[in-house]
Short mmCIF file of C-alpha atoms in Angstrom, two decimals:
data_model
loop_
_atom_site.label_atom_id
_atom_site.label_comp_id
_atom_site.label_asym_id
_atom_site.label_seq_id
_atom_site.Cartn_x
_atom_site.Cartn_y
_atom_site.Cartn_z
CA MET A 791 -20.48 149.36 -96.72
CA THR A 792 -22.26 152.66 -97.09
CA PRO A 793 -25.92 151.80 -96.65
CA SER A 794 -27.93 153.16 -99.49
CA ARG A 795 -31.10 151.12 -99.99
CA ILE A 796 -33.36 150.81 -97.01
CA THR A 797 -36.53 148.86 -96.28
CA ILE A 798 -38.85 150.12 -93.56
CA PHE A 799 -41.14 147.80 -91.62
CA GLY A 800 -44.01 149.77 -90.12
CA SER A 801 -46.25 152.64 -91.12
CA GLY A 802 -46.90 154.39 -87.81
CA ASN A 803 -45.78 157.80 -86.57
CA LEU A 804 -42.12 156.85 -86.26
CA ALA A 805 -42.02 155.07 -89.63
CA TRP A 806 -43.37 158.25 -91.26
CA HIS A 807 -40.86 160.61 -89.66
CA LEU A 808 -37.90 158.27 -89.97
CA GLY A 809 -38.79 157.46 -93.58
CA GLN A 810 -39.01 161.15 -94.41
CA ALA A 811 -35.68 161.88 -92.68
CA LEU A 812 -33.97 159.06 -94.60
CA PHE A 813 -35.52 160.27 -97.85
CA ASP A 814 -34.39 163.84 -97.15
CA ALA A 815 -30.87 162.54 -96.45
CA HIS A 816 -30.90 160.98 -99.95
CA TYR A 817 -31.23 157.38 -98.92
CA SER A 818 -33.23 155.31 -101.33
CA ILE A 819 -36.21 153.63 -99.69
CA SER A 820 -36.62 150.26 -101.30
CA GLN A 821 -39.80 148.93 -99.67
CA VAL A 822 -42.32 149.85 -97.00
CA TYR A 823 -43.97 146.95 -95.19
CA SER A 824 -47.23 147.15 -93.28
CA ARG A 825 -49.72 144.40 -92.41
CA ASN A 826 -52.22 146.75 -93.94
CA GLN A 827 -51.47 147.21 -97.67
CA ALA A 828 -53.20 150.59 -97.87
CA ASN A 829 -51.07 151.95 -95.02
CA ALA A 830 -47.93 150.58 -96.67
CA GLU A 831 -48.92 152.22 -99.94
CA GLU A 832 -49.62 155.59 -98.36
CA LEU A 833 -46.13 155.83 -96.86
CA ALA A 834 -44.40 154.10 -99.79
CA PHE A 835 -45.91 156.70 -102.12
CA GLN A 836 -44.38 159.52 -100.02
CA LEU A 837 -40.98 157.89 -100.16
CA GLY A 838 -40.93 156.63 -103.75
CA ALA A 839 -40.80 153.05 -102.46
CA ASP A 840 -42.68 149.82 -103.15
CA ALA A 841 -45.39 148.79 -100.72
CA ILE A 842 -45.58 145.24 -99.35
CA SER A 843 -47.90 143.61 -96.84
CA SER A 844 -46.39 140.12 -96.84
CA THR A 845 -42.92 139.38 -95.47
CA GLU A 846 -42.49 136.94 -98.38
CA ASP A 847 -42.30 139.92 -100.73
CA PHE A 848 -39.26 141.33 -98.91
CA ASP A 849 -36.57 142.25 -101.47
CA ASP A 850 -33.36 141.05 -99.83
CA SER A 851 -31.14 143.23 -102.02
CA CYS A 852 -31.59 146.19 -99.62
CA ASP A 853 -28.67 147.21 -97.41
CA VAL A 854 -30.61 148.04 -94.27
CA ALA A 855 -33.93 146.83 -92.84
CA ILE A 856 -35.49 148.96 -90.11
CA PHE A 857 -38.28 147.74 -87.83
CA ALA A 858 -40.25 150.82 -86.77
CA VAL A 859 -43.07 148.75 -85.28
CA SER A 860 -44.49 148.38 -81.78
CA ASP A 861 -42.23 146.67 -79.24
CA ASN A 862 -44.16 143.44 -79.05
CA ALA A 863 -44.31 143.04 -82.84
CA ILE A 864 -40.55 143.21 -83.48
CA ALA A 865 -39.55 139.60 -82.74
CA GLU A 866 -42.51 137.95 -84.43
CA LEU A 867 -42.19 140.06 -87.55
CA ALA A 868 -38.39 139.87 -87.81
CA ASN A 869 -38.49 136.09 -87.47
CA LYS A 870 -40.66 135.83 -90.57
CA VAL A 871 -38.21 137.70 -92.82
CA ASN A 872 -35.39 136.04 -94.76
CA PHE A 873 -32.46 138.41 -94.40
CA SER A 874 -29.36 138.04 -96.56
CA GLY A 875 -26.67 139.81 -94.62
CA GLN A 876 -28.11 143.34 -94.46
CA LEU A 877 -27.99 145.43 -91.32
CA VAL A 878 -31.24 144.82 -89.39
CA LEU A 879 -32.31 147.49 -86.93
CA HIS A 880 -35.11 148.00 -84.46
CA THR A 881 -36.13 151.36 -83.02
CA SER A 882 -37.41 150.45 -79.56
CA GLY A 883 -36.25 152.00 -76.30
CA SER A 884 -37.11 149.08 -74.06
CA THR A 885 -36.17 146.13 -76.25
CA SER A 886 -32.75 144.47 -76.09
CA VAL A 887 -30.67 144.41 -79.26
CA GLU A 888 -30.43 140.63 -78.82
CA ILE A 889 -34.03 140.16 -79.88
CA LEU A 890 -32.76 140.30 -83.48
CA LYS A 891 -29.97 137.75 -83.15
CA ASN A 892 -32.01 134.64 -84.00
CA ASN A 893 -32.61 135.72 -87.54
CA ALA A 894 -30.02 138.35 -88.46
CA GLN A 895 -26.25 138.25 -88.67
CA HIS A 896 -25.77 142.02 -88.59
CA TYR A 897 -28.07 143.89 -86.28
CA GLY A 898 -28.48 146.89 -84.06
CA VAL A 899 -30.78 149.52 -82.60
CA LEU A 900 -31.58 153.05 -83.74
CA TYR A 901 -33.72 154.61 -80.99
CA PRO A 902 -34.92 158.19 -81.43
CA LEU A 903 -35.64 159.73 -78.04
CA GLN A 904 -38.60 161.85 -79.08
CA THR A 905 -42.40 161.81 -79.28
CA PHE A 906 -43.85 161.66 -82.79
CA SER A 907 -47.20 162.60 -84.26
CA LYS A 908 -47.79 161.70 -87.85
CA PHE A 909 -48.73 165.12 -89.15
CA ARG A 910 -46.65 167.30 -86.88
CA PRO A 911 -43.38 168.21 -88.64
CA ILE A 912 -40.26 167.78 -86.52
CA GLU A 913 -36.62 168.77 -86.97
CA PHE A 914 -35.06 165.29 -87.15
CA ARG A 915 -31.50 166.69 -86.92
CA ASP A 916 -32.20 167.74 -83.30
CA ILE A 917 -33.48 164.35 -82.14
CA PRO A 918 -31.06 162.34 -79.98
CA LEU A 919 -30.50 158.98 -81.68
CA LEU A 920 -29.30 156.21 -79.36
CA ILE A 921 -27.45 153.53 -81.28
CA GLU A 922 -26.12 150.06 -80.52
CA ALA A 923 -24.90 147.24 -82.78
CA ASN A 924 -23.72 143.64 -82.41
CA THR A 925 -20.21 144.23 -83.81
CA PRO A 926 -17.83 147.21 -83.95
CA ASN A 927 -18.09 147.15 -87.74
CA ASN A 928 -21.87 147.29 -87.69
CA LEU A 929 -21.67 150.11 -85.17
CA VAL A 930 -19.48 152.11 -87.58
CA ASN A 931 -22.03 151.61 -90.35
CA LEU A 932 -24.93 152.46 -88.06
CA LYS A 933 -23.15 155.58 -86.85
CA GLY A 934 -22.77 156.71 -90.45
CA LEU A 935 -26.47 156.22 -91.08
CA ALA A 936 -27.53 157.92 -87.83
CA SER A 937 -25.18 160.87 -88.37
CA ALA A 938 -26.78 161.53 -91.74
CA LEU A 939 -30.10 161.99 -89.92
CA SER A 940 -29.22 163.74 -86.66
CA SER A 941 -26.48 165.83 -85.10
CA LYS A 942 -27.05 164.04 -81.77
CA VAL A 943 -25.90 160.45 -82.16
CA ILE A 944 -25.13 158.66 -78.88
CA VAL A 945 -23.76 155.15 -78.50
CA ALA A 946 -25.77 153.55 -75.68
CA ASP A 947 -25.98 149.92 -74.62
CA SER A 948 -29.29 148.17 -73.96
CA TYR A 949 -29.18 149.03 -70.23
CA GLN A 950 -28.61 152.74 -70.90
CA ARG A 951 -31.28 152.82 -73.57
CA ARG A 952 -33.83 151.04 -71.36
CA GLN A 953 -33.08 153.43 -68.52
CA LEU A 954 -33.47 156.48 -70.78
CA HIS A 955 -36.71 155.09 -72.12
CA LEU A 956 -37.95 154.89 -68.54
CA SER A 957 -36.80 158.50 -68.00
CA ALA A 958 -38.75 159.44 -71.11
CA VAL A 959 -41.90 157.89 -69.64
CA PHE A 960 -41.61 160.37 -66.77
CA ALA A 961 -40.55 163.33 -68.96
CA ASN A 962 -43.20 162.77 -71.61
CA ASN A 963 -46.02 160.36 -70.67
CA PHE A 964 -46.35 161.41 -67.03
CA VAL A 965 -45.81 165.10 -67.80
CA ASN A 966 -48.56 164.93 -70.39
CA HIS A 967 -50.88 163.30 -67.87
CA MET A 968 -50.21 166.18 -65.47
CA TYR A 969 -51.20 168.56 -68.30
CA THR A 970 -54.36 166.50 -68.77
CA LEU A 971 -55.28 166.73 -65.09
CA ALA A 972 -54.55 170.48 -65.16
CA TYR A 973 -56.85 170.72 -68.17
CA GLU A 974 -59.63 168.88 -66.33
CA LEU A 975 -59.34 171.25 -63.38
CA SER A 976 -59.25 174.36 -65.57
CA LYS A 977 -62.35 173.16 -67.42
CA LYS A 978 -64.39 173.52 -64.23
CA THR A 979 -63.76 177.26 -64.20
CA GLY A 980 -65.34 177.75 -67.62
CA LEU A 981 -62.14 179.51 -68.66
CA SER A 982 -60.00 178.34 -71.55
CA PHE A 983 -57.10 175.89 -71.21
CA ASP A 984 -55.13 178.53 -73.16
CA ILE A 985 -54.60 180.36 -69.86
CA LEU A 986 -52.25 177.56 -68.76
CA LYS A 987 -50.19 177.44 -71.95
CA PRO A 988 -47.62 180.17 -71.18
CA LEU A 989 -46.96 178.39 -67.87
CA ILE A 990 -46.55 175.02 -69.59
CA LYS A 991 -44.05 176.50 -72.06
CA GLU A 992 -42.05 178.39 -69.46
CA THR A 993 -41.87 175.35 -67.14
CA ALA A 994 -40.38 173.26 -69.95
CA LEU A 995 -38.02 176.02 -71.06
CA LYS A 996 -36.71 176.50 -67.54
CA ALA A 997 -35.96 172.76 -67.27
CA THR A 998 -34.02 172.82 -70.52
CA LEU A 999 -31.83 175.66 -69.21
CA THR A 1000 -30.64 173.72 -66.17
CA ASP A 1001 -28.43 170.72 -65.50
CA ASN A 1002 -30.83 169.57 -62.78
CA PRO A 1003 -34.52 170.50 -62.94
CA SER A 1004 -34.99 170.13 -59.17
CA ILE A 1005 -33.42 173.60 -58.89
CA ALA A 1006 -36.48 175.06 -60.61
CA GLN A 1007 -38.97 173.35 -58.26
CA THR A 1008 -41.53 175.76 -56.83
CA GLY A 1009 -44.95 175.46 -55.19
CA PRO A 1010 -46.53 174.54 -51.86
CA ALA A 1011 -44.94 171.08 -51.59
CA VAL A 1012 -41.34 172.27 -51.82
CA ARG A 1013 -42.13 175.15 -49.45
CA HIS A 1014 -43.77 172.62 -47.07
CA ASN A 1015 -46.82 174.93 -47.04
CA SER A 1016 -49.19 172.49 -45.36
CA GLU A 1017 -52.07 174.99 -45.21
CA ILE A 1018 -52.32 175.36 -49.01
CA ILE A 1019 -51.74 171.62 -49.50
CA LYS A 1020 -54.62 170.86 -47.14
CA LYS A 1021 -56.86 173.33 -48.96
CA HIS A 1022 -55.99 171.78 -52.34
CA ILE A 1023 -56.69 168.27 -51.07
CA GLU A 1024 -60.09 169.46 -49.84
CA MET A 1025 -60.81 171.03 -53.23
CA LEU A 1026 -60.21 167.62 -54.84
CA CYS A 1027 -62.61 165.73 -52.54
CA ASN A 1028 -64.90 164.87 -55.47
CA GLN A 1029 -62.01 163.65 -57.62
CA PRO A 1030 -60.41 160.89 -55.52
CA GLU A 1031 -58.09 159.91 -58.37
CA MET A 1032 -56.60 163.39 -58.66
CA GLN A 1033 -56.62 163.76 -54.89
CA LYS A 1034 -54.43 160.68 -54.58
CA ILE A 1035 -52.02 161.95 -57.22
CA TYR A 1036 -51.91 165.37 -55.57
CA THR A 1037 -51.12 163.89 -52.16
CA PHE A 1038 -48.64 161.44 -53.51
CA VAL A 1039 -46.62 163.71 -55.78
CA SER A 1040 -46.60 166.44 -53.12
CA GLU A 1041 -45.18 163.95 -50.62
CA SER A 1042 -42.56 162.92 -53.12
CA ILE A 1043 -41.56 166.54 -53.83
CA SER A 1044 -41.39 167.26 -50.13
CA LYS A 1045 -39.30 164.16 -49.36
CA TYR A 1046 -37.04 164.65 -52.37
CA HIS A 1047 -36.15 168.18 -51.41
CA HIS A 1048 -35.93 167.32 -47.73
CA THR A 1049 -33.27 164.71 -48.42
CA GLU A 1050 -31.33 167.19 -50.56
CA HIS A 1051 -31.82 165.61 -53.94
CA VAL A 1052 -30.99 162.09 -52.89
CA SER A 1053 -33.78 159.98 -54.31
CA MET B 290 -58.72 207.43 -61.33
CA THR B 291 -55.80 206.45 -63.52
CA PRO B 292 -53.35 204.81 -61.14
CA SER B 293 -49.96 206.34 -61.51
CA ARG B 294 -47.98 205.94 -58.27
CA ILE B 295 -47.55 202.44 -56.99
CA THR B 296 -46.07 200.92 -53.84
CA ILE B 297 -44.85 197.34 -53.93
CA PHE B 298 -44.77 195.16 -50.82
CA GLY B 299 -42.33 192.29 -51.30
CA SER B 300 -38.92 191.78 -52.91
CA GLY B 301 -39.14 188.20 -54.18
CA ASN B 302 -39.26 186.85 -57.74
CA LEU B 303 -42.74 188.16 -58.48
CA ALA B 304 -42.06 191.59 -56.95
CA TRP B 305 -39.02 191.92 -59.22
CA HIS B 306 -40.81 190.98 -62.44
CA LEU B 307 -44.00 192.86 -61.64
CA GLY B 308 -42.04 195.92 -60.54
CA GLN B 309 -40.03 195.87 -63.76
CA ALA B 310 -43.19 195.46 -65.87
CA LEU B 311 -44.86 198.40 -64.10
CA PHE B 312 -41.72 200.49 -64.52
CA ASP B 313 -41.53 199.60 -68.23
CA ALA B 314 -45.20 200.59 -68.59
CA HIS B 315 -44.25 204.05 -67.21
CA TYR B 316 -45.87 203.70 -63.83
CA SER B 317 -44.02 205.51 -61.12
CA ILE B 318 -42.97 203.19 -58.30
CA SER B 319 -43.26 205.13 -55.09
CA GLN B 320 -41.92 202.71 -52.47
CA VAL B 321 -40.66 199.14 -52.19
CA TYR B 322 -41.24 197.44 -48.84
CA SER B 323 -39.36 194.42 -47.56
CA ARG B 324 -38.80 193.20 -44.00
CA ASN B 325 -35.18 193.15 -45.02
CA GLN B 326 -34.02 196.72 -45.78
CA ALA B 327 -31.17 195.56 -48.06
CA ASN B 328 -33.61 193.55 -50.22
CA ALA B 329 -35.97 196.51 -50.36
CA GLU B 330 -33.11 198.76 -51.43
CA GLU B 331 -31.90 196.41 -54.13
CA LEU B 332 -35.29 196.35 -55.88
CA ALA B 333 -36.11 200.01 -55.10
CA PHE B 334 -32.85 201.01 -56.78
CA GLN B 335 -33.87 199.17 -59.97
CA LEU B 336 -37.23 200.92 -60.00
CA GLY B 337 -36.19 204.43 -58.92
CA ALA B 338 -38.27 204.03 -55.76
CA ASP B 339 -37.72 204.55 -52.04
CA ALA B 340 -36.97 201.51 -49.90
CA ILE B 341 -38.81 200.90 -46.62
CA SER B 342 -38.67 198.06 -44.12
CA SER B 343 -41.27 199.33 -41.66
CA THR B 344 -44.97 199.59 -42.49
CA GLU B 345 -45.00 202.86 -40.52
CA ASP B 346 -42.95 204.46 -43.29
CA PHE B 347 -45.68 203.72 -45.86
CA ASP B 348 -46.37 206.88 -47.89
CA ASP B 349 -50.16 206.88 -48.21
CA SER B 350 -50.15 209.29 -51.17
CA CYS B 351 -49.69 206.39 -53.62
CA ASP B 352 -52.62 205.31 -55.82
CA VAL B 353 -52.08 201.57 -55.69
CA ALA B 354 -50.48 199.24 -53.13
CA ILE B 355 -49.56 195.76 -54.35
CA PHE B 356 -48.77 192.87 -52.00
CA ALA B 357 -46.42 190.54 -53.88
CA VAL B 358 -45.58 188.51 -50.79
CA SER B 359 -46.08 184.88 -49.80
CA ASP B 360 -49.69 183.80 -49.25
CA ASN B 361 -49.49 183.52 -45.49
CA ALA B 362 -47.87 186.95 -45.08
CA ILE B 363 -50.58 188.97 -46.88
CA ALA B 364 -53.12 189.36 -44.08
CA GLU B 365 -50.66 190.08 -41.31
CA LEU B 366 -48.72 192.61 -43.36
CA ALA B 367 -51.76 194.35 -44.88
CA ASN B 368 -53.32 194.75 -41.43
CA LYS B 369 -50.31 196.76 -40.26
CA VAL B 370 -50.59 199.35 -43.04
CA ASN B 371 -52.70 202.50 -42.80
CA PHE B 372 -54.30 202.85 -46.20
CA SER B 373 -56.00 206.08 -47.24
CA GLY B 374 -58.35 205.02 -50.01
CA GLN B 375 -55.85 203.65 -52.54
CA LEU B 376 -56.50 200.43 -54.46
CA VAL B 377 -54.95 197.57 -52.48
CA LEU B 378 -54.08 194.38 -54.39
CA HIS B 379 -52.68 190.99 -53.59
CA THR B 380 -51.14 188.65 -56.16
CA SER B 381 -51.97 185.22 -54.76
CA GLY B 382 -53.69 182.41 -56.63
CA SER B 383 -55.12 180.64 -53.61
CA THR B 384 -56.12 183.55 -51.39
CA SER B 385 -59.60 185.06 -51.40
CA VAL B 386 -59.94 188.73 -52.28
CA GLU B 387 -61.82 189.16 -48.98
CA ILE B 388 -58.62 188.83 -46.98
CA LEU B 389 -58.03 192.54 -47.70
CA LYS B 390 -61.45 193.83 -46.64
CA ASN B 391 -60.63 194.40 -42.95
CA ASN B 392 -58.19 197.15 -43.68
CA ALA B 393 -58.87 198.48 -47.17
CA GLN B 394 -61.87 200.13 -48.75
CA HIS B 395 -60.81 199.51 -52.36
CA TYR B 396 -59.22 196.16 -53.00
CA GLY B 397 -58.68 193.41 -55.50
CA VAL B 398 -56.41 190.70 -56.85
CA LEU B 399 -53.87 190.72 -59.68
CA TYR B 400 -52.72 187.11 -60.11
CA PRO B 401 -50.15 186.36 -62.82
CA LEU B 402 -50.42 182.71 -63.86
CA GLN B 403 -46.73 182.10 -64.48
CA THR B 404 -43.58 180.80 -62.79
CA PHE B 405 -40.95 183.42 -62.04
CA SER B 406 -37.23 183.27 -61.42
CA LYS B 407 -35.54 186.46 -60.37
CA PHE B 408 -32.87 186.58 -63.06
CA ARG B 409 -34.70 184.93 -65.91
CA PRO B 410 -36.24 187.61 -68.16
CA ILE B 411 -39.84 186.99 -69.13
CA GLU B 412 -42.22 188.61 -71.60
CA PHE B 413 -44.78 190.05 -69.19
CA ARG B 414 -47.21 190.94 -71.99
CA ASP B 415 -47.79 187.21 -72.61
CA ILE B 416 -48.59 186.33 -68.99
CA PRO B 417 -52.28 185.72 -68.22
CA LEU B 418 -53.31 188.14 -65.47
CA LEU B 419 -56.38 187.05 -63.49
CA ILE B 420 -58.09 190.02 -61.90
CA GLU B 421 -60.88 190.53 -59.36
CA ALA B 422 -61.99 193.58 -57.37
CA ASN B 423 -64.51 194.41 -54.65
CA THR B 424 -66.52 196.92 -56.74
CA PRO B 425 -67.23 197.39 -60.47
CA ASN B 426 -65.40 200.71 -60.33
CA ASN B 427 -62.30 199.17 -58.79
CA LEU B 428 -62.45 196.43 -61.40
CA VAL B 429 -62.38 199.04 -64.17
CA ASN B 430 -59.32 200.66 -62.63
CA LEU B 431 -57.63 197.31 -62.09
CA LYS B 432 -58.37 196.29 -65.66
CA GLY B 433 -56.67 199.48 -66.87
CA LEU B 434 -53.59 198.70 -64.82
CA ALA B 435 -53.47 195.03 -65.85
CA SER B 436 -53.98 195.84 -69.54
CA ALA B 437 -50.97 198.13 -69.45
CA LEU B 438 -48.87 195.11 -68.40
CA SER B 439 -50.32 192.17 -70.34
CA SER B 440 -52.39 191.43 -73.41
CA LYS B 441 -54.09 188.55 -71.53
CA VAL B 442 -56.26 190.05 -68.81
CA ILE B 443 -59.00 187.75 -67.51
CA VAL B 444 -61.65 188.62 -64.96
CA ALA B 445 -61.86 185.62 -62.61
CA ASP B 446 -63.56 185.30 -59.24
CA SER B 447 -61.88 183.77 -56.20
CA TYR B 448 -63.23 180.29 -56.99
CA GLN B 449 -61.96 180.37 -60.58
CA ARG B 450 -58.59 181.74 -59.52
CA ARG B 451 -58.19 179.11 -56.79
CA GLN B 452 -59.10 176.37 -59.24
CA LEU B 453 -56.61 177.66 -61.83
CA HIS B 454 -53.94 177.90 -59.18
CA LEU B 455 -54.56 174.22 -58.42
CA SER B 456 -54.31 173.48 -62.17
CA ALA B 457 -51.02 175.34 -62.19
CA VAL B 458 -49.71 173.10 -59.39
CA PHE B 459 -50.22 170.14 -61.75
CA ALA B 460 -48.97 171.95 -64.88
CA ASN B 461 -45.88 173.41 -63.24
CA ASN B 462 -44.94 171.95 -59.84
CA PHE B 463 -45.85 168.34 -60.61
CA VAL B 464 -44.51 168.52 -64.18
CA ASN B 465 -41.22 169.82 -62.84
CA HIS B 466 -41.07 166.97 -60.34
CA MET B 467 -41.54 164.49 -63.23
CA TYR B 468 -38.58 166.20 -64.95
CA THR B 469 -36.60 165.79 -61.72
CA LEU B 470 -37.37 162.07 -61.51
CA ALA B 471 -36.47 161.70 -65.21
CA TYR B 472 -33.19 163.46 -64.45
CA GLU B 473 -32.46 161.08 -61.57
CA LEU B 474 -33.06 158.07 -63.81
CA SER B 475 -30.98 159.46 -66.68
CA LYS B 476 -28.10 160.15 -64.25
CA LYS B 477 -27.69 156.42 -63.69
CA THR B 478 -26.77 155.91 -67.32
CA GLY B 479 -23.79 158.25 -67.11
CA LEU B 480 -25.27 160.11 -70.09
CA SER B 481 -26.21 163.78 -69.98
CA PHE B 482 -29.68 165.08 -69.03
CA ASP B 483 -29.38 167.08 -72.28
CA ILE B 484 -30.55 163.96 -74.13
CA LEU B 485 -34.02 164.44 -72.63
CA LYS B 486 -34.34 168.14 -73.44
CA PRO B 487 -35.70 167.91 -77.00
CA LEU B 488 -38.39 165.53 -75.67
CA ILE B 489 -39.27 167.91 -72.81
CA LYS B 490 -39.63 170.81 -75.25
CA GLU B 491 -41.67 168.88 -77.80
CA THR B 492 -44.00 167.46 -75.13
CA ALA B 493 -44.81 170.97 -73.91
CA LEU B 494 -45.16 172.36 -77.44
CA LYS B 495 -47.57 169.60 -78.41
CA ALA B 496 -49.75 170.37 -75.37
CA THR B 497 -49.88 174.04 -76.29
CA LEU B 498 -51.13 173.17 -79.78
CA THR B 499 -54.16 171.28 -78.55
CA ASP B 500 -57.42 172.11 -76.78
CA ASN B 501 -57.12 168.96 -74.69
CA PRO B 502 -53.69 167.48 -73.93
CA SER B 503 -55.10 163.99 -73.37
CA ILE B 504 -55.14 163.66 -77.16
CA ALA B 505 -51.34 163.76 -77.15
CA GLN B 506 -51.01 160.99 -74.53
CA THR B 507 -48.62 158.23 -75.55
CA GLY B 508 -46.67 155.49 -73.79
CA PRO B 509 -47.17 152.05 -72.27
CA ALA B 510 -49.95 153.09 -69.83
CA VAL B 511 -52.32 154.48 -72.46
CA ARG B 512 -51.59 151.49 -74.69
CA HIS B 513 -52.25 149.19 -71.69
CA ASN B 514 -48.90 147.52 -72.45
CA SER B 515 -48.64 145.56 -69.21
CA GLU B 516 -45.41 143.82 -70.22
CA ILE B 517 -43.41 147.06 -70.46
CA ILE B 518 -45.12 148.47 -67.35
CA LYS B 519 -44.10 145.35 -65.39
CA LYS B 520 -40.53 145.66 -66.67
CA HIS B 521 -40.37 149.34 -65.67
CA ILE B 522 -41.72 148.61 -62.19
CA GLU B 523 -39.03 145.94 -61.77
CA MET B 524 -36.36 148.41 -62.91
CA LEU B 525 -37.47 150.75 -60.11
CA CYS B 526 -37.26 148.11 -57.34
CA ASN B 527 -34.47 150.01 -55.59
CA GLN B 528 -36.35 153.33 -55.77
CA PRO B 529 -39.63 152.60 -53.95
CA GLU B 530 -40.66 156.27 -54.11
CA MET B 531 -40.39 156.40 -57.90
CA GLN B 532 -41.87 152.94 -58.20
CA LYS B 533 -44.98 154.12 -56.36
CA ILE B 534 -45.29 157.20 -58.58
CA TYR B 535 -44.78 155.08 -61.69
CA THR B 536 -47.47 152.59 -60.67
CA PHE B 537 -49.85 155.26 -59.56
CA VAL B 538 -49.62 157.66 -62.48
CA SER B 539 -49.74 154.73 -64.94
CA GLU B 540 -52.94 153.51 -63.30
CA SER B 541 -54.39 157.00 -63.52
CA ILE B 542 -53.48 157.32 -67.24
CA SER B 543 -54.94 153.91 -67.93
CA LYS B 544 -58.18 154.63 -66.04
CA TYR B 545 -58.52 158.11 -67.47
CA HIS B 546 -58.29 156.91 -71.05
CA HIS B 547 -60.40 153.84 -70.34
CA THR B 548 -63.26 156.02 -69.14
CA GLU B 549 -62.95 158.22 -72.22
CA HIS B 550 -61.71 161.38 -70.59
CA VAL B 551 -64.24 161.45 -67.79
CA SER B 552 -62.21 162.09 -64.69
#
């Protein structure tokens, strides 16, 4: 089977980017489902597909059905659909592949390890796609599909995927929160957040040039410079939330480097 | 006064990059000081300067003396030098300009808001340089010098500079520690850290495209997805340090976005 006709469930950021990547790779998008018909229509229009907002309208002649919906919607939604032997995929980092087994015979996971914003274009070919399927045959088919979209296809089981999703929470969610706290602090100076942007870029670039980002660690905590740390903690006395994070992450940096990278 | 002959105290990462930038901007580097004569010679050789390792050998005919040394070494070192009216600068984010007043008549601060590694080339013109001086006249001279090195020269007083240095601890040091924890987690999968690199790059790029990075916040904490958060905390049961950071930063994200960006 070479999958050719694909139905997408979902109309969020990932559904948009994945839909576009499939379209660009010359897959035919059969249907786009969203609870909200207008949302389904907006994306379906982009992809030359039909829009549906009821699972009963699912056209079971498609070869692949992809659930690009929020984690807690996958099972409920998938259980409402009458599949007829197509490959059924979800796109979640933290959800086991087995969540699809009740209702589908052929199933798997296609998890893109990236952060998506609807209107920010992204080079899909560079996105690592973690794949898993319930049979070797389905894995071969899924690999074909994934390889048409990205040059970085990695077979990963549910444990590996879950663990990488947790890594991504640190590398994206928590990093972005650190940016947000830095922004809050910079705001108090009356100077623009732009001043921090070259540092943000260089910090990320340095990490991507190493096999282990701990090598690039700098600052008072890794130097055990208790005088500066004390001063910083005093400066944060009116922001107890940030003060706690400062203290806590500094301790963690200090401990981590003290124990020579054994976490 | 157009400063033309400069002496650099220090031979660390910043001294290297700043020295090179001054050299490239056609300033003449008079002397390089380091406690360690070999280190002084290595950098002095690059810059066509003389190497010294005793403050007594300071040639007071230079126009500018720059202390690119660690924060806690500035005062002690500067107090040993006999200045003769040149502009004396330090390069520290967290140190008041007044630390130089005991021994110098003309003094100021030239603080580059960036992370430096000795052998990683960096575009100095893009680095924000925060400047401050003890008199309007010295500020004019310092501005001339800084503008020859960077297109982003910002006049900032000691409070603003200290506050931005603290922001930089979040945007660089703490971000890098999040990368390190992500690396540790990814290691357990047996898969390469490379898988996380496109995410790291995109996360930073997104932040540099916004006026307020909180807009780009994603993940279970901002969605208040307690099921995933609970699962992640369980996954970290053997890493109490990371578990604490996970819990803590998630709480902070959740609170921050709950209170609509009022920190």
